[in-house]
Tab-separated table of C-alpha atoms in Angstrom:
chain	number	residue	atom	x	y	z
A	1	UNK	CA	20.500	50.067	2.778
A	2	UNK	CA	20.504	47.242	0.062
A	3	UNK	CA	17.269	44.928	-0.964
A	4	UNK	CA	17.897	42.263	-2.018
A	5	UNK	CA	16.016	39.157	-3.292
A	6	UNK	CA	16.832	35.728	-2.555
A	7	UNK	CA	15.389	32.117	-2.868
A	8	UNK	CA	15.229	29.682	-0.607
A	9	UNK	CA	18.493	27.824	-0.130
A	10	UNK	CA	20.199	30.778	-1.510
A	11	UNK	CA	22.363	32.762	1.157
A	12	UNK	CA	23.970	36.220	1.508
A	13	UNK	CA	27.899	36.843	2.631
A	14	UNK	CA	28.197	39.600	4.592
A	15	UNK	CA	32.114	40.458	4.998
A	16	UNK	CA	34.640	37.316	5.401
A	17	UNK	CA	32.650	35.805	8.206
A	18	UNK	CA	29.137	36.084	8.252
A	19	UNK	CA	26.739	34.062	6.356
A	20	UNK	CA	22.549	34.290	5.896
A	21	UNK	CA	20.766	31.832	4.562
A	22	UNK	CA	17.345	31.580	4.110
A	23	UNK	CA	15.425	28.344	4.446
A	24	UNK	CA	11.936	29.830	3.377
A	25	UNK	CA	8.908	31.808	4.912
A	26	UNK	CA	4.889	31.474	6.039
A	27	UNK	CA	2.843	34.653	5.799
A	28	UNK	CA	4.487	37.253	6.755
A	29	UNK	CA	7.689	35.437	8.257
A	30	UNK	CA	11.354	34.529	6.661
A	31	UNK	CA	12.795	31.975	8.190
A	32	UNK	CA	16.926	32.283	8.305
A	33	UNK	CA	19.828	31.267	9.367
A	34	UNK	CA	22.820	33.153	10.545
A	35	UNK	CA	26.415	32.071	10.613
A	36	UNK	CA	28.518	34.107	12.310
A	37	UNK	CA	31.329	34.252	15.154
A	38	UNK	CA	29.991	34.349	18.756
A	39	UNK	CA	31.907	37.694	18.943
A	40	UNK	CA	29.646	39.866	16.871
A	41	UNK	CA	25.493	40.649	18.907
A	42	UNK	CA	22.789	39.321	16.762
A	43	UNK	CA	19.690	40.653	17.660
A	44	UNK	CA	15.945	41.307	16.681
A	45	UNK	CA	14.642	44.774	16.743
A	46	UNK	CA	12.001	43.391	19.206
A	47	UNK	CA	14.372	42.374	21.408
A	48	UNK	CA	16.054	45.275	21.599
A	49	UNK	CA	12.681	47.507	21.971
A	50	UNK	CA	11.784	44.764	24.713
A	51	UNK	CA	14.931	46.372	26.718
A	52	UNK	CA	14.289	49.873	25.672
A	53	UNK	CA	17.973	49.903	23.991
A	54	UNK	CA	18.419	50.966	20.413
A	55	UNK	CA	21.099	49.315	18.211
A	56	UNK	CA	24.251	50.661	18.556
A	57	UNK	CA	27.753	50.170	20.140
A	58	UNK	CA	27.682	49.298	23.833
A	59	UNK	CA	23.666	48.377	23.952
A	60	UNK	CA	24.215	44.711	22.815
A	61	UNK	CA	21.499	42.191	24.640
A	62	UNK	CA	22.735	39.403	25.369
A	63	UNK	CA	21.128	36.384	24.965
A	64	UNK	CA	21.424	33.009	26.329
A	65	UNK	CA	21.568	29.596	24.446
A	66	UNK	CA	18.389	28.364	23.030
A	67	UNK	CA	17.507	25.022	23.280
A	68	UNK	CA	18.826	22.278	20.705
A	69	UNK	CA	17.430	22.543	16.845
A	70	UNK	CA	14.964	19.551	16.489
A	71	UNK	CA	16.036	16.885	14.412
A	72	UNK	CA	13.268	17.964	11.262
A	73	UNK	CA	15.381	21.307	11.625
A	74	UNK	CA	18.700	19.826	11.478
A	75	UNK	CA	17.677	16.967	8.504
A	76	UNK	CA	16.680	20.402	6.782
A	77	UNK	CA	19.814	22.516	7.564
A	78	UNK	CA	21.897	19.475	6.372
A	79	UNK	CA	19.793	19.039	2.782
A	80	UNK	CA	20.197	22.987	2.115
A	81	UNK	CA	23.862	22.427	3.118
A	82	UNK	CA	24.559	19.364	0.868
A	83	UNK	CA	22.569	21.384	-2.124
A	84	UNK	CA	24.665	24.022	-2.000
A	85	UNK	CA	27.953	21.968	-2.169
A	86	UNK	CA	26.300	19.745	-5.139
A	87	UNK	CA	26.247	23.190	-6.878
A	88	UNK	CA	29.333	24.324	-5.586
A	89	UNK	CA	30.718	21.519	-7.487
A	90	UNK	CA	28.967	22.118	-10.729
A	91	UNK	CA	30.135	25.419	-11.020
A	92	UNK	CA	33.669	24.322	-10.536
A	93	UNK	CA	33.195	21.327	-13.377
A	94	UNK	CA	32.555	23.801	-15.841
């Protein structure tokens, strides 16, 4: 297993095609993000104690679509995105 520690607006690659980022935390929360294909079962341990199922091949719980982000989420989704292109580009200028 690998600790790692992160800032908010920073973000983890995991593989080609998954992406973490992490927007912040309260107490003893961390609020993230994760970017990944439909294909792969994202899941909390809670949820998968909920069902009695541990994590591994063939117990996946599937979940169903949440309801839309709310439009304070999205403004703040969009402002971490446009960050990280700003430094994107300041890393390629020099």
């Amino acid at each position: 297993m690998l600790k790692l520690t992160i800032k908010a607006g920073e973000y983890l690659l995991i593989g080609d095609e998954v992406k973490v980022v992490y927007t912040g935390g309260s107490g003893e929360n961390a609020h993230i993000l994760v970017d990944a294909p439909r294909s792969m079962n994202i899941a909390r341990s809670s949820a998968l104690e909920k069902y009695g199922r541990a994590a591994d091949p063939g117990n996946e719980v599937k979940h169903y679509r949440d309801r839309e982000l709310s439009p304070a989420a999205k403004e703040k989704i969009k402002a971490i995105l446009m960050e990280e292109r700003r430094n994107a580009r300041k890393q390629q200028a020099k």
